[in-house]
Amino acid sequence: MANPKPVVPPRVPCEHCLLRRRPVFRDFSPQELAFVSSFKIAEMPAEPGMLIMVEGEQNPSLYTVLTGWGFRYKILEDGRRQILNYVLPGDMIGLQGNVMAEMQHSVEALTRMTLCTFERERFPSLFRNHPSLAFDITWMASREESMLDEHLLSIGRRSAQERAAYLLAFLDWRAKGTMNERKSGVQLPLTQQHVADTLGLSLVHTNKTLRKLADQGLVRWLDRGCAVMEPEGLYRVAGWRPPNEGKRPFI
């Protein structure tokens, strides 16, 4: 079962949303902003380790990440975990529940998070009355599919070192775009166990692989995560470069 979810009244008006100040996100029209302001019912804080959504359960809410990191995952009966992707500011959580009736994966807070909360029952009115926002939802779902394609390619065909380089480069690129950090100030709040569960490797193999990247000066492991020192070097090792997405939407 998911942990209790304390819900508090909205504290950040959508007109003053922190995400709207970041150049990676597109702006809303006045009509869109008015709808999103009425669509949002609260903000929910989440502490590290809190389960925001649980596989197999229904949830009456949708969420947009305002601050912090989380991750999506599935878990086998014997406890083995596969991390599917990470959620950062601007990402929507729970969209799958609108289509599948119940969640097909779980979502856990990786750091302290703040989540904008929306009523799932009002979601159809977005499609009826705001086609541009409906297109934004389609864009986000397509983008998630594209990211999962790349992750599957990584697990299926990249070597262990290429997998690790891709994951850290990918998360560093995403964090620099969506979080209010200086270009050189992003720290990925991952443990090596998170990396192992994302890459489908044992913890021992993961440790050896990450040590090779650190020995090359590409990354540096800290007490509470990982700092990417040479993104271009990781791109070369992974055989990957960030896509040119342009301005991206959020709700």
GROMACS .gro file of C-alpha atoms in nm:
model
  251
    1MET     CA    1   0.000   0.000   0.000
    2ALA     CA    2   0.113   0.355  -0.066
    3ASN     CA    3   0.209   0.572   0.228
    4PRO     CA    4  -0.053   0.829   0.340
    5LYS     CA    5  -0.035   1.135   0.117
    6PRO     CA    6  -0.066   1.463   0.305
    7VAL     CA    7  -0.242   1.713   0.081
    8VAL     CA    8  -0.216   2.085   0.151
    9PRO     CA    9  -0.380   2.381  -0.025
   10PRO     CA   10  -0.194   2.530  -0.320
   11ARG     CA   11   0.101   2.741  -0.206
   12VAL     CA   12   0.246   2.845  -0.542
   13PRO     CA   13  -0.008   3.010  -0.774
   14CYS     CA   14   0.029   2.885  -1.128
   15GLU     CA   15   0.089   3.245  -1.239
   16HIS     CA   16   0.409   3.238  -1.034
   17CYS     CA   17   0.510   2.878  -1.101
   18LEU     CA   18   0.884   2.819  -1.072
   19LEU     CA   19   0.883   2.605  -1.385
   20ARG     CA   20   0.749   2.889  -1.600
   21ARG     CA   21   1.072   3.081  -1.540
   22ARG     CA   22   1.289   2.812  -1.693
   23PRO     CA   23   1.366   2.853  -2.062
   24VAL     CA   24   1.321   2.483  -2.144
   25PHE     CA   25   0.943   2.503  -2.091
   26ARG     CA   26   0.695   2.665  -2.327
   27ASP     CA   27   0.466   2.939  -2.196
   28PHE     CA   28   0.090   2.911  -2.149
   29SER     CA   29  -0.167   3.128  -2.321
   30PRO     CA   30  -0.388   3.325  -2.077
   31GLN     CA   31  -0.674   3.079  -2.135
   32GLU     CA   32  -0.449   2.777  -2.074
   33LEU     CA   33  -0.307   2.931  -1.759
   34ALA     CA   34  -0.654   3.002  -1.625
   35PHE     CA   35  -0.760   2.642  -1.685
   36VAL     CA   36  -0.448   2.491  -1.528
   37SER     CA   37  -0.491   2.721  -1.226
   38SER     CA   38  -0.845   2.589  -1.176
   39PHE     CA   39  -0.737   2.229  -1.253
   40LYS     CA   40  -0.476   2.230  -0.976
   41ILE     CA   41  -0.632   2.155  -0.638
   42ALA     CA   42  -0.332   2.130  -0.405
   43GLU     CA   43   0.038   2.068  -0.361
   44MET     CA   44   0.162   1.749  -0.202
   45PRO     CA   45   0.499   1.715  -0.027
   46ALA     CA   46   0.681   1.383  -0.049
   47GLU     CA   47   0.980   1.269   0.156
   48PRO     CA   48   1.251   1.039   0.017
   49GLY     CA   49   1.126   0.682  -0.001
   50MET     CA   50   0.757   0.778  -0.001
   51LEU     CA   51   0.542   0.578  -0.242
   52ILE     CA   52   0.347   0.823  -0.454
   53MET     CA   53   0.171   0.560  -0.666
   54VAL     CA   54   0.161   0.181  -0.636
   55GLU     CA   55   0.133  -0.073  -0.914
   56GLY     CA   56  -0.213  -0.228  -0.929
   57GLU     CA   57  -0.383   0.052  -0.734
   58GLN     CA   58  -0.613   0.330  -0.846
   59ASN     CA   59  -0.545   0.691  -0.753
   60PRO     CA   60  -0.791   0.980  -0.784
   61SER     CA   61  -0.517   1.230  -0.864
   62LEU     CA   62  -0.264   1.321  -1.129
   63TYR     CA   63   0.059   1.496  -1.038
   64THR     CA   64   0.314   1.724  -1.197
   65VAL     CA   65   0.655   1.731  -1.033
   66LEU     CA   66   0.725   2.085  -0.914
   67THR     CA   67   1.051   2.013  -0.730
   68GLY     CA   68   1.267   1.710  -0.660
   69TRP     CA   69   1.339   1.368  -0.811
   70GLY     CA   70   1.146   1.042  -0.820
   71PHE     CA   71   1.155   0.718  -1.015
   72ARG     CA   72   0.917   0.473  -1.181
   73TYR     CA   73   0.974   0.104  -1.122
   74LYS     CA   74   0.833  -0.248  -1.134
   75ILE     CA   75   0.920  -0.521  -0.888
   76LEU     CA   76   0.913  -0.901  -0.915
   77GLU     CA   77   0.763  -1.131  -0.653
   78ASP     CA   78   1.110  -1.218  -0.520
   79GLY     CA   79   1.192  -0.850  -0.463
   80ARG     CA   80   1.406  -0.781  -0.769
   81ARG     CA   81   1.345  -0.426  -0.888
   82GLN     CA   82   1.371  -0.269  -1.233
   83ILE     CA   83   1.381   0.109  -1.242
   84LEU     CA   84   1.209   0.218  -1.563
   85ASN     CA   85   1.276   0.590  -1.566
   86TYR     CA   86   1.326   0.893  -1.344
   87VAL     CA   87   1.081   1.179  -1.294
   88LEU     CA   88   1.202   1.538  -1.269
   89PRO     CA   89   1.034   1.880  -1.250
   90GLY     CA   90   0.776   1.925  -1.525
   91ASP     CA   91   0.704   1.552  -1.559
   92MET     CA   92   0.348   1.425  -1.512
   93ILE     CA   93   0.280   1.122  -1.291
   94GLY     CA   94  -0.027   0.902  -1.311
   95LEU     CA   95  -0.130   0.955  -1.671
   96GLN     CA   96  -0.120   0.579  -1.728
   97GLY     CA   97  -0.399   0.534  -1.474
   98ASN     CA   98  -0.636   0.732  -1.697
   99VAL     CA   99  -0.600   0.474  -1.974
  100MET     CA  100  -0.538   0.148  -1.789
  101ALA     CA  101  -0.773   0.213  -1.491
  102GLU     CA  102  -0.493   0.119  -1.253
  103MET     CA  103  -0.122   0.186  -1.241
  104GLN     CA  104   0.107  -0.062  -1.415
  105HIS     CA  105   0.415   0.057  -1.223
  106SER     CA  106   0.501   0.224  -0.892
  107VAL     CA  107   0.647   0.570  -0.832
  108GLU     CA  108   0.875   0.651  -0.537
  109ALA     CA  109   1.027   0.979  -0.423
  110LEU     CA  110   1.405   0.978  -0.458
  111THR     CA  111   1.453   1.316  -0.288
  112ARG     CA  112   1.218   1.557  -0.118
  113MET     CA  113   0.954   1.644  -0.374
  114THR     CA  114   0.667   1.885  -0.420
  115LEU     CA  115   0.387   1.766  -0.647
  116CYS     CA  116   0.112   1.974  -0.803
  117THR     CA  117  -0.209   1.776  -0.758
  118PHE     CA  118  -0.488   1.761  -1.017
  119GLU     CA  119  -0.829   1.594  -1.005
  120ARG     CA  120  -0.840   1.298  -1.241
  121GLU     CA  121  -1.216   1.340  -1.290
  122ARG     CA  122  -1.163   1.679  -1.455
  123PHE     CA  123  -0.908   1.544  -1.700
  124PRO     CA  124  -1.158   1.489  -1.986
  125SER     CA  125  -1.247   1.860  -1.983
  126LEU     CA  126  -0.888   1.935  -2.078
  127PHE     CA  127  -0.932   1.735  -2.400
  128ARG     CA  128  -1.275   1.880  -2.475
  129ASN     CA  129  -1.194   2.247  -2.421
  130HIS     CA  130  -0.818   2.292  -2.460
  131PRO     CA  131  -0.683   2.109  -2.766
  132SER     CA  132  -0.340   2.269  -2.731
  133LEU     CA  133  -0.304   2.126  -2.379
  134ALA     CA  134  -0.436   1.793  -2.506
  135PHE     CA  135  -0.159   1.795  -2.765
  136ASP     CA  136   0.087   1.868  -2.484
  137ILE     CA  137  -0.029   1.553  -2.303
  138THR     CA  138   0.022   1.355  -2.624
  139TRP     CA  139   0.369   1.509  -2.661
  140MET     CA  140   0.464   1.406  -2.307
  141ALA     CA  141   0.340   1.050  -2.359
  142SER     CA  142   0.533   1.026  -2.687
  143ARG     CA  143   0.843   1.165  -2.522
  144GLU     CA  144   0.821   0.904  -2.246
  145GLU     CA  145   0.791   0.634  -2.513
  146SER     CA  146   1.100   0.772  -2.686
  147MET     CA  147   1.300   0.769  -2.363
  148LEU     CA  148   1.195   0.413  -2.285
  149ASP     CA  149   1.300   0.310  -2.638
  150GLU     CA  150   1.648   0.443  -2.567
  151HIS     CA  151   1.659   0.273  -2.226
  152LEU     CA  152   1.560  -0.060  -2.383
  153LEU     CA  153   1.829  -0.020  -2.647
  154SER     CA  154   2.077   0.047  -2.370
  155ILE     CA  155   1.988  -0.263  -2.170
  156GLY     CA  156   1.962  -0.483  -2.479
  157ARG     CA  157   2.268  -0.379  -2.681
  158ARG     CA  158   2.504  -0.146  -2.496
  159SER     CA  159   2.793  -0.280  -2.293
  160ALA     CA  160   2.793  -0.225  -1.916
  161GLN     CA  161   3.020   0.079  -1.949
  162GLU     CA  162   2.813   0.221  -2.233
  163ARG     CA  163   2.494   0.169  -2.033
  164ALA     CA  164   2.630   0.350  -1.730
  165ALA     CA  165   2.768   0.635  -1.940
  166TYR     CA  166   2.435   0.675  -2.119
  167LEU     CA  167   2.231   0.677  -1.796
  168LEU     CA  168   2.446   0.937  -1.621
  169ALA     CA  169   2.472   1.156  -1.932
  170PHE     CA  170   2.096   1.132  -1.989
  171LEU     CA  171   2.009   1.229  -1.632
  172ASP     CA  172   2.266   1.509  -1.625
  173TRP     CA  173   2.121   1.652  -1.948
  174ARG     CA  174   1.766   1.631  -1.816
  175ALA     CA  175   1.855   1.787  -1.481
  176LYS     CA  176   2.035   2.081  -1.639
  177GLY     CA  177   1.731   2.157  -1.850
  178THR     CA  178   1.457   2.127  -1.591
  179MET     CA  179   1.614   2.212  -1.256
  180ASN     CA  180   1.727   2.550  -1.133
  181GLU     CA  181   2.094   2.459  -1.127
  182ARG     CA  182   2.405   2.613  -1.273
  183LYS     CA  183   2.553   2.424  -1.566
  184SER     CA  184   2.829   2.290  -1.343
  185GLY     CA  185   2.618   2.252  -1.029
  186VAL     CA  186   2.399   1.948  -1.098
  187GLN     CA  187   2.433   1.652  -0.865
  188LEU     CA  188   2.249   1.333  -0.952
  189PRO     CA  189   2.092   1.202  -0.627
  190LEU     CA  190   2.153   0.835  -0.708
  191THR     CA  191   2.306   0.551  -0.514
  192GLN     CA  192   2.492   0.279  -0.697
  193GLN     CA  193   2.200   0.049  -0.613
  194HIS     CA  194   1.969   0.278  -0.810
  195VAL     CA  195   2.209   0.262  -1.102
  196ALA     CA  196   2.228  -0.118  -1.080
  197ASP     CA  197   1.849  -0.150  -1.073
  198THR     CA  198   1.822   0.079  -1.375
  199LEU     CA  199   2.091  -0.093  -1.582
  200GLY     CA  200   1.990  -0.450  -1.498
  201LEU     CA  201   2.334  -0.530  -1.354
  202SER     CA  202   2.451  -0.670  -1.022
  203LEU     CA  203   2.571  -0.420  -0.764
  204VAL     CA  204   2.926  -0.560  -0.786
  205HIS     CA  205   2.935  -0.527  -1.165
  206THR     CA  206   2.787  -0.178  -1.140
  207ASN     CA  207   3.049  -0.070  -0.888
  208LYS     CA  208   3.332  -0.186  -1.114
  209THR     CA  209   3.178  -0.018  -1.416
  210LEU     CA  210   3.125   0.314  -1.243
  211ARG     CA  211   3.480   0.303  -1.109
  212LYS     CA  212   3.607   0.288  -1.467
  213LEU     CA  213   3.413   0.602  -1.557
  214ALA     CA  214   3.543   0.775  -1.244
  215ASP     CA  215   3.903   0.672  -1.324
  216GLN     CA  216   3.862   0.842  -1.664
  217GLY     CA  217   3.759   1.163  -1.489
  218LEU     CA  218   3.410   1.154  -1.641
  219VAL     CA  219   3.216   1.134  -1.314
  220ARG     CA  220   3.281   1.177  -0.944
  221TRP     CA  221   3.089   0.991  -0.674
  222LEU     CA  222   2.999   1.196  -0.369
  223ASP     CA  223   2.837   1.113  -0.036
  224ARG     CA  224   2.487   1.179  -0.168
  225GLY     CA  225   2.509   1.113  -0.537
  226CYS     CA  226   2.711   1.158  -0.852
  227ALA     CA  227   2.855   1.465  -1.025
  228VAL     CA  228   2.911   1.451  -1.402
  229MET     CA  229   3.249   1.611  -1.473
  230GLU     CA  230   3.276   1.560  -1.851
  231PRO     CA  231   2.938   1.522  -2.025
  232GLU     CA  232   3.097   1.511  -2.371
  233GLY     CA  233   3.315   1.224  -2.260
  234LEU     CA  234   3.009   1.031  -2.144
  235TYR     CA  235   2.838   1.102  -2.477
  236ARG     CA  236   3.135   0.949  -2.660
  237VAL     CA  237   3.146   0.639  -2.439
  238ALA     CA  238   2.769   0.584  -2.471
  239GLY     CA  239   2.751   0.662  -2.844
  240TRP     CA  240   2.462   0.897  -2.766
  241ARG     CA  241   2.385   1.266  -2.786
  242PRO     CA  242   2.091   1.455  -2.633
  243PRO     CA  243   1.801   1.512  -2.872
  244ASN     CA  244   1.708   1.864  -2.976
  245GLU     CA  245   1.362   1.892  -2.823
  246GLY     CA  246   1.312   2.267  -2.832
  247LYS     CA  247   1.060   2.414  -2.588
  248ARG     CA  248   0.878   2.139  -2.401
  249PRO     CA  249   0.530   2.153  -2.245
  250PHE     CA  250   0.414   2.079  -1.894
  251ILE     CA  251   0.080   2.093  -1.715
   0.00000   0.00000   0.00000
